[in-house]
mmCIF file of C-alpha atoms (C1' of nucleotides) in Angstrom:
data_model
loop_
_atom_site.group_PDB
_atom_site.id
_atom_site.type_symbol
_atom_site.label_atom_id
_atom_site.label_comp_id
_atom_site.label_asym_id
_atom_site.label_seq_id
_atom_site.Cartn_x
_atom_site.Cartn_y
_atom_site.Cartn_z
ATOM 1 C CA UNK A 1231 41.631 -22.245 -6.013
ATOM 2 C CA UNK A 1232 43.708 -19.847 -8.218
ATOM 3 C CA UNK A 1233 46.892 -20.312 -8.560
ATOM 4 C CA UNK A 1234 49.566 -18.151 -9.335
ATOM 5 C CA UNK A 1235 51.700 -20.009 -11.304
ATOM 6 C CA UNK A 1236 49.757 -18.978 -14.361
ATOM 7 C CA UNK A 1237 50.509 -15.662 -13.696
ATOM 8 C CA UNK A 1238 54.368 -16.977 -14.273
ATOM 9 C CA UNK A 1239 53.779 -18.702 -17.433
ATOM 10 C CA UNK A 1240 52.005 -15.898 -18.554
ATOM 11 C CA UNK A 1241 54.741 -13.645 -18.136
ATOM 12 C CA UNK A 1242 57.150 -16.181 -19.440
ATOM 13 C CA UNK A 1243 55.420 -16.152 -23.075
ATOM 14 C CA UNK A 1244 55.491 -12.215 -23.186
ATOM 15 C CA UNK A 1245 58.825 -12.054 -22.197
ATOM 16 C CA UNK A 1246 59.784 -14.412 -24.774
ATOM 17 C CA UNK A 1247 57.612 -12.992 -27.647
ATOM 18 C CA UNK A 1248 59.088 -9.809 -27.093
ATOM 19 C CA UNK A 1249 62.357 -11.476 -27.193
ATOM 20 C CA UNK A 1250 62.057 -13.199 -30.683
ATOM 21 C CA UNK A 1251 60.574 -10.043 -31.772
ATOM 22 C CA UNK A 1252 63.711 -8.095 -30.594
ATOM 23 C CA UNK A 1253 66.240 -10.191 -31.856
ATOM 24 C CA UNK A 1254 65.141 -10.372 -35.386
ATOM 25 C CA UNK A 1255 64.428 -6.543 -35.303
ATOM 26 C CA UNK A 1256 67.914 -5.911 -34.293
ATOM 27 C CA UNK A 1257 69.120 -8.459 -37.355
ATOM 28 C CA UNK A 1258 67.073 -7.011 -39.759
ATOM 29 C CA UNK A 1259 68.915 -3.348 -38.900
ATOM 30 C CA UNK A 1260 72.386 -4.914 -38.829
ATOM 31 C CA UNK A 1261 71.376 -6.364 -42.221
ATOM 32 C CA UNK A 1262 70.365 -2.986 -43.363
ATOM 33 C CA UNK A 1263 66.811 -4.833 -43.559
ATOM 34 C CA UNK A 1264 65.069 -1.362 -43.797
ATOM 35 C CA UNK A 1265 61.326 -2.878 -42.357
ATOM 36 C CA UNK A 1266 59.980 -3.612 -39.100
ATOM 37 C CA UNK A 1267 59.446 -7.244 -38.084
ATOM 38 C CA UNK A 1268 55.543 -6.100 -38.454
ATOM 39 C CA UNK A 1269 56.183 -4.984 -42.108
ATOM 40 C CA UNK A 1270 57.512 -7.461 -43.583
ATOM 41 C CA UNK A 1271 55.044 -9.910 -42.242
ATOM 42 C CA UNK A 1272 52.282 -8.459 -44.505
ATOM 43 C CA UNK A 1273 55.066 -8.087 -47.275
ATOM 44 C CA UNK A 1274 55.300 -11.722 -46.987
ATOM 45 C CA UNK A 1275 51.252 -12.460 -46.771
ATOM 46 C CA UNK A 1276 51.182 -10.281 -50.168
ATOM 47 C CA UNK A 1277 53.678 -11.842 -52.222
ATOM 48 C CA UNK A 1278 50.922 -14.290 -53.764
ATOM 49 C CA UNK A 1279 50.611 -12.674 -56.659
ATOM 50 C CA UNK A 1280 46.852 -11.749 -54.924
ATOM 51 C CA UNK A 1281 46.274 -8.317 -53.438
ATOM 52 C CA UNK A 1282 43.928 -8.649 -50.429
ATOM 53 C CA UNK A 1283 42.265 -5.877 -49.010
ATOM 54 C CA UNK A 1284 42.980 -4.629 -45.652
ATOM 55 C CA UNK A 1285 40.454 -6.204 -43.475
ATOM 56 C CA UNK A 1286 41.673 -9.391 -45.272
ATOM 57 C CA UNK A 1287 45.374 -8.377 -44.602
ATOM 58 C CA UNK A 1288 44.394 -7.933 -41.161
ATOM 59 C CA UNK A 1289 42.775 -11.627 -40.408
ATOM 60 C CA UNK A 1290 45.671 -13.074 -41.938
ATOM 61 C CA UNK A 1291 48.205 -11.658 -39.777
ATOM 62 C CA UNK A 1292 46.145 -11.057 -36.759
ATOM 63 C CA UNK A 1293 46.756 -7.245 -37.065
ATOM 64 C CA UNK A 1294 43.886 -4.945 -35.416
ATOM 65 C CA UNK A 1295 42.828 -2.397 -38.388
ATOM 66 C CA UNK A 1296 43.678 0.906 -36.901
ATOM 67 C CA UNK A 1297 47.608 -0.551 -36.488
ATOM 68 C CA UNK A 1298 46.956 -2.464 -40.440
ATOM 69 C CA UNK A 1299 46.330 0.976 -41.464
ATOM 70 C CA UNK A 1300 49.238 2.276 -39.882
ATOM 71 C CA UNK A 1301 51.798 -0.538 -41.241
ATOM 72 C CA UNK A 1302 50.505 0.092 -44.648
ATOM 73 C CA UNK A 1303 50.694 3.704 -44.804
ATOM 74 C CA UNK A 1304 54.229 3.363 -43.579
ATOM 75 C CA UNK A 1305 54.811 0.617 -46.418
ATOM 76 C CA UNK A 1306 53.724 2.726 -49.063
ATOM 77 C CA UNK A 1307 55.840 5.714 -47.878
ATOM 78 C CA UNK A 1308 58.699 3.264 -47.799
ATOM 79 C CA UNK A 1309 57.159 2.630 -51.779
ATOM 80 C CA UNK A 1310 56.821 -1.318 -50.784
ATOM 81 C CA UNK A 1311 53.602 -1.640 -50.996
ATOM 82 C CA UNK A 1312 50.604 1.011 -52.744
ATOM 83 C CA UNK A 1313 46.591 1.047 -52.539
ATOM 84 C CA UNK A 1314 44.056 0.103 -55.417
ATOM 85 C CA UNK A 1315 40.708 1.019 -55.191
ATOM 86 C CA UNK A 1316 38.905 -2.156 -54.969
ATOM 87 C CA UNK A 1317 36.868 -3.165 -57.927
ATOM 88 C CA UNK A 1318 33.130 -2.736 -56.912
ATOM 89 C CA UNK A 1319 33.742 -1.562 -53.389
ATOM 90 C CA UNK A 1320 34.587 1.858 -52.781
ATOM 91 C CA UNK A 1321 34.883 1.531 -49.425
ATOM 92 C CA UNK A 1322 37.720 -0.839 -49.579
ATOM 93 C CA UNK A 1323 40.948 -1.430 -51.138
ATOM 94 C CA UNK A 1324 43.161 -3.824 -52.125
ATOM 95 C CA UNK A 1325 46.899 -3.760 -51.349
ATOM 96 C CA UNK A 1326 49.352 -4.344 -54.367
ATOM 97 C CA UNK A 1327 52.617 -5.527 -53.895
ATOM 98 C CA UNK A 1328 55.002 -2.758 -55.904
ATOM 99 C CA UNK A 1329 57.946 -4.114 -58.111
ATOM 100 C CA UNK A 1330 60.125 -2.876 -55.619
ATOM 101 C CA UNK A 1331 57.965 -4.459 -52.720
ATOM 102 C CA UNK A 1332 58.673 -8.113 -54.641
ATOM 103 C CA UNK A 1333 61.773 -7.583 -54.784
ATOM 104 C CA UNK A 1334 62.315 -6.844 -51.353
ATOM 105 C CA UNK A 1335 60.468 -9.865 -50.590
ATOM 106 C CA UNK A 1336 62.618 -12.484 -53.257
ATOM 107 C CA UNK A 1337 66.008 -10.907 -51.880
ATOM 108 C CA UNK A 1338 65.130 -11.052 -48.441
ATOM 109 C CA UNK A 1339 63.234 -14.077 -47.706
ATOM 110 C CA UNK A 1340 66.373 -16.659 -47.142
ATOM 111 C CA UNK A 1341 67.909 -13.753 -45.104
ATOM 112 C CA UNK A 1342 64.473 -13.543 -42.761
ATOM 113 C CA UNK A 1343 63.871 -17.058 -42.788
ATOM 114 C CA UNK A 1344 67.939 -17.837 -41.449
ATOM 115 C CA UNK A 1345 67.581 -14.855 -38.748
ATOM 116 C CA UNK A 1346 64.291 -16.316 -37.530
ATOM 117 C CA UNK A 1347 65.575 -20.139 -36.822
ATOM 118 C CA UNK A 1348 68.190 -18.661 -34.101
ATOM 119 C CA UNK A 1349 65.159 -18.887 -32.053
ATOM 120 C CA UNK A 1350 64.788 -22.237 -32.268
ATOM 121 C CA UNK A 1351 68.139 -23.865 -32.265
ATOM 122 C CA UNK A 1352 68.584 -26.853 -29.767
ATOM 123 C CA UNK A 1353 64.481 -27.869 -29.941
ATOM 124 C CA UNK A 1354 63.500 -30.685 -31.329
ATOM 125 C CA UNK A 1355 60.749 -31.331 -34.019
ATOM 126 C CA UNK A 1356 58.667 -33.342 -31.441
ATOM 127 C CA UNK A 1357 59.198 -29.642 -29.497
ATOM 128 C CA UNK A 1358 58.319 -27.496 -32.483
ATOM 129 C CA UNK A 1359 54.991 -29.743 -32.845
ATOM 130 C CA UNK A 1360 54.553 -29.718 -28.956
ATOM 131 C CA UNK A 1361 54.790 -25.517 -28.853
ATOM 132 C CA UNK A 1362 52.185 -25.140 -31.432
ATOM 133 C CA UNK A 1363 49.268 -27.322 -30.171
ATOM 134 C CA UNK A 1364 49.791 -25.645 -26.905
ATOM 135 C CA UNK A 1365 50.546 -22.092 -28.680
ATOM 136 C CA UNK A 1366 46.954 -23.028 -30.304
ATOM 137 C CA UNK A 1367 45.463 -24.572 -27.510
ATOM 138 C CA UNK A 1368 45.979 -21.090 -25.882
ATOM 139 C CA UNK A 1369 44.732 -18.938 -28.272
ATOM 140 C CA UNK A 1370 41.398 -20.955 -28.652
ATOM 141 C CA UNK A 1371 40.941 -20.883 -25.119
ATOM 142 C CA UNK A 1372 40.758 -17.155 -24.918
ATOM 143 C CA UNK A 1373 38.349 -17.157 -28.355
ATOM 144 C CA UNK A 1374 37.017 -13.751 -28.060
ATOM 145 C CA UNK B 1205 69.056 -24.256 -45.540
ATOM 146 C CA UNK B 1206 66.893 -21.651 -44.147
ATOM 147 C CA UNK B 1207 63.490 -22.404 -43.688
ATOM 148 C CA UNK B 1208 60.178 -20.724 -43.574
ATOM 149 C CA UNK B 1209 58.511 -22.452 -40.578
ATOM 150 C CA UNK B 1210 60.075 -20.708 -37.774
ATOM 151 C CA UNK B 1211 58.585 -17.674 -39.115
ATOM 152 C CA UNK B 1212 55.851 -19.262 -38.996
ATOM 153 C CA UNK B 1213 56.157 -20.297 -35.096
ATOM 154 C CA UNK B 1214 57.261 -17.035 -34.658
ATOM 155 C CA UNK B 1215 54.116 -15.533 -35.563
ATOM 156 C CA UNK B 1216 52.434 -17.754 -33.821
ATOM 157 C CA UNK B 1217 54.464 -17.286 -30.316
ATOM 158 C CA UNK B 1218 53.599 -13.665 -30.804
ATOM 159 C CA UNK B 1219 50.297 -14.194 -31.798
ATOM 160 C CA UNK B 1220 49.158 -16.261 -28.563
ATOM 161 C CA UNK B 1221 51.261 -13.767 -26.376
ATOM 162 C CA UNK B 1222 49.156 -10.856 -27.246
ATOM 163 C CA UNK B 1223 45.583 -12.352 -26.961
ATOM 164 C CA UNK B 1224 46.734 -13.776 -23.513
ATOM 165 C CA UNK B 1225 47.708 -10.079 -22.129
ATOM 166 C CA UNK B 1226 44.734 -9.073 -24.305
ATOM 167 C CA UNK B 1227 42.282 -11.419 -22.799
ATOM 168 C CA UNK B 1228 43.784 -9.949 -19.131
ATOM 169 C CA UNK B 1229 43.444 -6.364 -20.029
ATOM 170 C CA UNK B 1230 39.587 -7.237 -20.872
ATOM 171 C CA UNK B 1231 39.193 -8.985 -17.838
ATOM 172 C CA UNK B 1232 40.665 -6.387 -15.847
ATOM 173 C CA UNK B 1233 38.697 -3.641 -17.196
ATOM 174 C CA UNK B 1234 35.594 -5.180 -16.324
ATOM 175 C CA UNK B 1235 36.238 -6.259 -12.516
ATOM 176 C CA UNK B 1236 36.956 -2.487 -12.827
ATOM 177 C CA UNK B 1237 40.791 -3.521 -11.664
ATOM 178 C CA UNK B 1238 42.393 0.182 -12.422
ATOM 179 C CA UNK B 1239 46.078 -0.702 -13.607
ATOM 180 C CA UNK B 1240 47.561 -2.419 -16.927
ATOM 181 C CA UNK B 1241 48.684 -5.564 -16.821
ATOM 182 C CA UNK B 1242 52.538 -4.398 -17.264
ATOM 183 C CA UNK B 1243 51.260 -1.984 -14.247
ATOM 184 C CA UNK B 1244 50.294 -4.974 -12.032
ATOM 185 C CA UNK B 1245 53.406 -7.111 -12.477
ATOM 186 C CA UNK B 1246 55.432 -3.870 -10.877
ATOM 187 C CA UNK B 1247 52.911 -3.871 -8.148
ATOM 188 C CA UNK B 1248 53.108 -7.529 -7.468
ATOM 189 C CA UNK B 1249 57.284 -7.589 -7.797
ATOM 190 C CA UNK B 1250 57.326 -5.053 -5.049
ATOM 191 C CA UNK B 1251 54.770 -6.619 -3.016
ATOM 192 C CA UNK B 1252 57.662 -8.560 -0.765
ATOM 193 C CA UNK B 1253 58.004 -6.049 1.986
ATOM 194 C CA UNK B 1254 61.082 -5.116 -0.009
ATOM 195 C CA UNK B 1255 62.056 -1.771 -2.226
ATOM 196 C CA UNK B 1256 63.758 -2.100 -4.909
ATOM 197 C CA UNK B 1257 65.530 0.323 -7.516
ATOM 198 C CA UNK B 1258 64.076 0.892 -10.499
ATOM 199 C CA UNK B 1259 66.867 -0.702 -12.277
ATOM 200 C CA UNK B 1260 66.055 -4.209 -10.487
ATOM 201 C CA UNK B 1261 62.353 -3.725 -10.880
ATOM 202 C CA UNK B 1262 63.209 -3.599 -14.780
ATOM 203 C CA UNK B 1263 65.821 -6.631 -14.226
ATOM 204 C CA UNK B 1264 63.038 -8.606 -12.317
ATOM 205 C CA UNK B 1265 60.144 -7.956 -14.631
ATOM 206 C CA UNK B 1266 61.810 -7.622 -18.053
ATOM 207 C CA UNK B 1267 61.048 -4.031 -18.650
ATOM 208 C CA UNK B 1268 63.665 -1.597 -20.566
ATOM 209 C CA UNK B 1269 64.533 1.700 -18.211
ATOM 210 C CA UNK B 1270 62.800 4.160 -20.151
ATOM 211 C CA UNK B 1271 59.132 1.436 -20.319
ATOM 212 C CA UNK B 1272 59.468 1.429 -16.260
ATOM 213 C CA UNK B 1273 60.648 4.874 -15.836
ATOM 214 C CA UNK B 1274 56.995 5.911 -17.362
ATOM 215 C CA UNK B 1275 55.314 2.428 -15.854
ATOM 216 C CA UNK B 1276 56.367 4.139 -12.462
ATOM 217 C CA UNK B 1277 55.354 7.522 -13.276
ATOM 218 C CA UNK B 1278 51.596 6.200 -14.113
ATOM 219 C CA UNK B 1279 51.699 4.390 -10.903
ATOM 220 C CA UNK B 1280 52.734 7.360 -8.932
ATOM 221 C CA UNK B 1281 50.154 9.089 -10.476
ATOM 222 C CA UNK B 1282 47.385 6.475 -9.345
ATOM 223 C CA UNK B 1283 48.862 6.612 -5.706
ATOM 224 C CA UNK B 1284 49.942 2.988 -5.746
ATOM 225 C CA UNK B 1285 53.404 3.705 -5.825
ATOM 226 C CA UNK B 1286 56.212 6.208 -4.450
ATOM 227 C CA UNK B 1287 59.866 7.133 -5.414
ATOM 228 C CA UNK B 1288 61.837 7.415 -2.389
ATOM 229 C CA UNK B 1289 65.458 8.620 -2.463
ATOM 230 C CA UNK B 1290 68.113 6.132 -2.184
ATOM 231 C CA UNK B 1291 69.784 5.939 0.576
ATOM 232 C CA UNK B 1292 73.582 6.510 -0.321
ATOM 233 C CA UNK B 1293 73.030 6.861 -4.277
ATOM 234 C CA UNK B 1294 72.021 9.649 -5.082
ATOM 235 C CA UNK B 1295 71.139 9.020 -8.849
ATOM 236 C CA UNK B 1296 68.740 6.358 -7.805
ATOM 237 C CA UNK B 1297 65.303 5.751 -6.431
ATOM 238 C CA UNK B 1298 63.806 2.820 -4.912
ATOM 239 C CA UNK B 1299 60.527 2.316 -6.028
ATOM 240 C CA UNK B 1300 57.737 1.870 -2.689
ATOM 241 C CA UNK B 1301 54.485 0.594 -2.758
ATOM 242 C CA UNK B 1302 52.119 2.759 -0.601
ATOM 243 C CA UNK B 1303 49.555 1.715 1.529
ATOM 244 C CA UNK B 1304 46.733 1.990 -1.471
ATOM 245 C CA UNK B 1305 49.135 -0.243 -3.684
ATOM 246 C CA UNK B 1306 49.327 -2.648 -0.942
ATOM 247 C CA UNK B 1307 45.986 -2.997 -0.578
ATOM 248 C CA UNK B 1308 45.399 -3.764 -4.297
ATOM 249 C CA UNK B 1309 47.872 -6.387 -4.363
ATOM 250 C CA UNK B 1310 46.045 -7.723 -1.646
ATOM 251 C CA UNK B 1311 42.594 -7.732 -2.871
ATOM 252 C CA UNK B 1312 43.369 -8.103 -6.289
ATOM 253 C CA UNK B 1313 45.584 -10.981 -6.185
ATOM 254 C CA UNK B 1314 43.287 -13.828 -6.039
ATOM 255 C CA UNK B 1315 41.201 -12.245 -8.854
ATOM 256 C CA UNK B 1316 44.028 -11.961 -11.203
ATOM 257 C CA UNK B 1317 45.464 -15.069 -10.482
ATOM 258 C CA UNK B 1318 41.665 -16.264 -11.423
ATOM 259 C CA UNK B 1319 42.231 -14.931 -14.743
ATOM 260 C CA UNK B 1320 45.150 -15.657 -15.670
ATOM 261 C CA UNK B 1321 44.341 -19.450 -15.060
ATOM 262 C CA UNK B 1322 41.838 -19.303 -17.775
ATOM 263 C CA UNK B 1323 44.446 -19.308 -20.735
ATOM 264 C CA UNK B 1324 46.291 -22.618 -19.232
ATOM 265 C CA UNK B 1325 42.801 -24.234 -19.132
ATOM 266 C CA UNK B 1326 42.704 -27.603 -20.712
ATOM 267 C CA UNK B 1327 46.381 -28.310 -20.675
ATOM 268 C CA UNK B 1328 48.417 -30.981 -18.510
ATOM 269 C CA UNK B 1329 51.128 -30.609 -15.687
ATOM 270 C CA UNK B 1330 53.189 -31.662 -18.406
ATOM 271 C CA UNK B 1331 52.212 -29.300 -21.058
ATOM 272 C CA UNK B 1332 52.993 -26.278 -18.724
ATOM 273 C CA UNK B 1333 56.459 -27.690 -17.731
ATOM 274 C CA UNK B 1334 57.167 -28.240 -21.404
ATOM 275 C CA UNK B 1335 56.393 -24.722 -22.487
ATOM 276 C CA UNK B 1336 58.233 -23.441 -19.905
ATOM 277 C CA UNK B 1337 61.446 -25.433 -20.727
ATOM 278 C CA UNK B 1338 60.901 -24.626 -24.634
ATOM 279 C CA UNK B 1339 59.954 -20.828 -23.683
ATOM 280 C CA UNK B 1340 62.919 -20.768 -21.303
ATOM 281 C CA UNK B 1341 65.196 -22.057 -24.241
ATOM 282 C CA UNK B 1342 64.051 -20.243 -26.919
ATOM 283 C CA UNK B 1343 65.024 -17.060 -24.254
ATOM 284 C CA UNK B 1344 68.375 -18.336 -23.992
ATOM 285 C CA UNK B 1345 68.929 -19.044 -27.490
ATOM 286 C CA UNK B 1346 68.651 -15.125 -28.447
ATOM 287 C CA UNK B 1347 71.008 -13.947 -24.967
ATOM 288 C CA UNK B 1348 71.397 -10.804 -26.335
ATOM 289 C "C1'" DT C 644 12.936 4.191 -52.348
ATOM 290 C "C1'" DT C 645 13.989 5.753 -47.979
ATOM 291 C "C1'" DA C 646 15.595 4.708 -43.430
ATOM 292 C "C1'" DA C 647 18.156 1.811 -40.639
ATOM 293 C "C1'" DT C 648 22.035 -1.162 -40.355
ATOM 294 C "C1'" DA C 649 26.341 -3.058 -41.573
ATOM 295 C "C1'" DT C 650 31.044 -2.849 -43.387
ATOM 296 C "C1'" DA C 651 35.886 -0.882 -44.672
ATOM 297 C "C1'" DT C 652 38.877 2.219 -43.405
ATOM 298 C "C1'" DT C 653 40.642 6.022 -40.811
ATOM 299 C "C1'" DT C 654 41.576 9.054 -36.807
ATOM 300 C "C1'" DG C 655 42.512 9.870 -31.987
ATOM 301 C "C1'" DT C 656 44.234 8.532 -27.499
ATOM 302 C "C1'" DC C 657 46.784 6.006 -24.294
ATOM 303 C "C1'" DA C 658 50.185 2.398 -23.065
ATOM 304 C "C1'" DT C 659 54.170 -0.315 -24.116
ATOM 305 C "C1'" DA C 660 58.798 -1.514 -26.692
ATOM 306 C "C1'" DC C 661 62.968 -0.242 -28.464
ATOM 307 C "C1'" DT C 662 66.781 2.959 -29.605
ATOM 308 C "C1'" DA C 663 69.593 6.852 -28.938
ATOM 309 C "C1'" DA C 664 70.873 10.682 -26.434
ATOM 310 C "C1'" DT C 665 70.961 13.479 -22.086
ATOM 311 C "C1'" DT C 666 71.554 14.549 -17.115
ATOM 312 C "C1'" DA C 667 73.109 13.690 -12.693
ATOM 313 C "C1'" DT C 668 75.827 11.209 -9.839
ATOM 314 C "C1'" DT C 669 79.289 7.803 -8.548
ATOM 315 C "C1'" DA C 670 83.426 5.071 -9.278
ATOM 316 C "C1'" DT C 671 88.000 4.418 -11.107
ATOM 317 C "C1'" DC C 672 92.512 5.301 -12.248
ATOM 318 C "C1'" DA C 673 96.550 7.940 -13.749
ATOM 319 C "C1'" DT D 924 93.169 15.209 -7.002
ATOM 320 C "C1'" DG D 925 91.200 15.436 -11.457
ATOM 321 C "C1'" DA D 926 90.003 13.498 -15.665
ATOM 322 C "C1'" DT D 927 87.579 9.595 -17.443
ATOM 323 C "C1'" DA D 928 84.470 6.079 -17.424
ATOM 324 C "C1'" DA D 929 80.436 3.825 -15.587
ATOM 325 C "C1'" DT D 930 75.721 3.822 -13.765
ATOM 326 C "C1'" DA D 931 70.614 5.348 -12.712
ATOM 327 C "C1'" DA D 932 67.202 7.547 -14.440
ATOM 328 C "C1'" DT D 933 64.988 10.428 -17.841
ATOM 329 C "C1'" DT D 934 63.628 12.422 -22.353
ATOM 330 C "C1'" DA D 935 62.659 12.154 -27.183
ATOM 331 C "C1'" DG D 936 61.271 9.796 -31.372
ATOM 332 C "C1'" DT D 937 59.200 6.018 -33.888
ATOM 333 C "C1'" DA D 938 56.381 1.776 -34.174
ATOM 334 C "C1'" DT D 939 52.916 -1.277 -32.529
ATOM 335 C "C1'" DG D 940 48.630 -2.687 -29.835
ATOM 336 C "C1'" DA D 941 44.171 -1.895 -28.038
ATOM 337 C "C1'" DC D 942 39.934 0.588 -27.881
ATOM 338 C "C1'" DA D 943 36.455 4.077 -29.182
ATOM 339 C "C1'" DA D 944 34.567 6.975 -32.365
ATOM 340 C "C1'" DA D 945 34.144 9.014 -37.008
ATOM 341 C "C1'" DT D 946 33.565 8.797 -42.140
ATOM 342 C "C1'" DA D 947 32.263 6.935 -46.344
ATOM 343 C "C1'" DT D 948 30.024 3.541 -48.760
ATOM 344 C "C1'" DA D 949 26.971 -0.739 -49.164
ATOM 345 C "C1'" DT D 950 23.266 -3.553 -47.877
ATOM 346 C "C1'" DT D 951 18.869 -4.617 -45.995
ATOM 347 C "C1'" DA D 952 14.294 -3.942 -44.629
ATOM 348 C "C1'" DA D 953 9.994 -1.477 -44.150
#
DNA sequence: TTAATATATTTGTCATACTAATTATTATCA
DNA sequence: TGATAATAATTAGTATGACAAATATATTAA
C-alpha cells in the first residue's frame, strides 16, 4: 500500500538541495566569487596536484559527461582550468589545473568552506553522521 | 574555523536529491506517465477541487515565477491544465486542472506514490522523521 | 589484419533554476 | 485625482541535468 508521504520527503530533499545550492551561489556573487557552485566543485577535485581526465572528473563529482564537458569548457574560458592531451590516449584528456585556477582555489577555499557551514548551523554531529547514512542509504537504494 | 566537511555534505545532499528525481523521471518514462516530475507536483497541488494563482502554486511547490510560468505553459500544452482569468485581478490567472489532468492525478497517483516509496526503502519511522527535522532545519537556516 | 565492439568526448534537445528586466494591472498616498 | 509604488506574470539569458546520438580513437575477436 503506497503511501504518499514519500512523495513529501521527496520533495522536501529537492527543495532543500536547491536551497543550499542557492544560498552559496548567491554568496559566492556577493563575494565577487566569479564561479558557479558546479565549478568550483571540480576546481576543488583538481587541486591534487593530479589532472584526471574527464570521465574521471565526472565519477568523482557525480557530473553526467555532456554537462562535465560543459563546466569545463566554461572553466577554461574563465582560464581556470585548460585541456592536455592525454598521454597514450587520444581520445581523452586530462584536465590541468592553470596557475591562476590554484590560485583561485588557495584564496578561496576558507571563504567556500565558511559560506557552506551556514547550512548546517544548529545540527549536531550525531545529526551530521545521521544525514549521511541516510543521504547514502538513499542513493544506494536507487543504484542504477 | 571554517571547515571542509559541509562541503562535503553539501555535495552529498545534492547528490542524493538528483538520483531520487532521477530515479522518478526513469520510472515515469517507462509506465509511459507523460509529465516531469516538477510537472506532476503542479498537477497534484491543484488536485484539491481548488484553483489557485500561479503565484501560490509557486509558493506551495517551491517553484520561482518564471520555472512555473513555463511549467504551466507545458501543461497547457498537454491539455492537463488551463489558465482561467481571475476573477477581480486582472494581472492574474488561476491555474485549473481540466478534466484530462484530473484524470491523471487520479490514475496516476497510486503509481507514483509506488515509486517514490522505493528511495525510503530500508529506513525506519525514525529515520524519515529525522531527515525531515534536519532537512526542515537546514531550510530554515538559509531563510533567504 | 580486418571487422566488430568499446570507450572518451562532444553535440543537440528539452526541462528546470536563477537572475534581471519588462509589461500589465492594481494599490497607495500626497 | 494623479503620480508612485507594489504585484502577477512573462521574457530573456546563462547554467545545469538528463538523455540520445555522433565522432574519433582504442581494443578485441575472428
Amino acid at each position: 500500500m503506497p503511501t504518499e508521504k514519500f512523495s513529501m520527503y521527496s520533495y522536501l530533499l529537492d527543495r532543500t538541495a536547491r536551497r543550499v545550492k542557492q544560498y552559496a551561489q548567491r554568496r559566492f556573487n556577493q563575494e565577487n566569487l566569479d564561479v558557479t557552485v558546479d565549478q568550483w566543485l571540480i576546481l576543488k577535485n583538481l587541486n591534487k596536484g593530479v589532472d584526471l581526465s574527464q570521465s574521471e572528473l565526472a565519477e568523482l563529482t557525480g557530473k553526467d559527461h555532456p554537462t562535465l564537458t560543459r563546466i569545463i569548457d566554461l572553466l577554461c574560458k574563465k582560464g581556470l582550468t585548460e585541456r592536455r592531451v592525454h598521454p597514450g590516449d587520444r581520445r581523452s584528456f586530462t584536465v590541468h589545473l592553470t596557475e591562476a585556477g590554484e590560485q583561485s582555489v588557495v584564496v578561496w577555499s576558507p571563504k567556500v568552506a565558511e559560506i557552506r557551514m551556514k547550512a548546517w548551523e544548529n545540527l549536531t554531529e550525531e545529526d551530521y553522521e545521521l544525514l549521511k547514512k541516510i543521504l547514502n542509504k538513499i542513493y544506494s537504494n536507487l543504484d542504477l
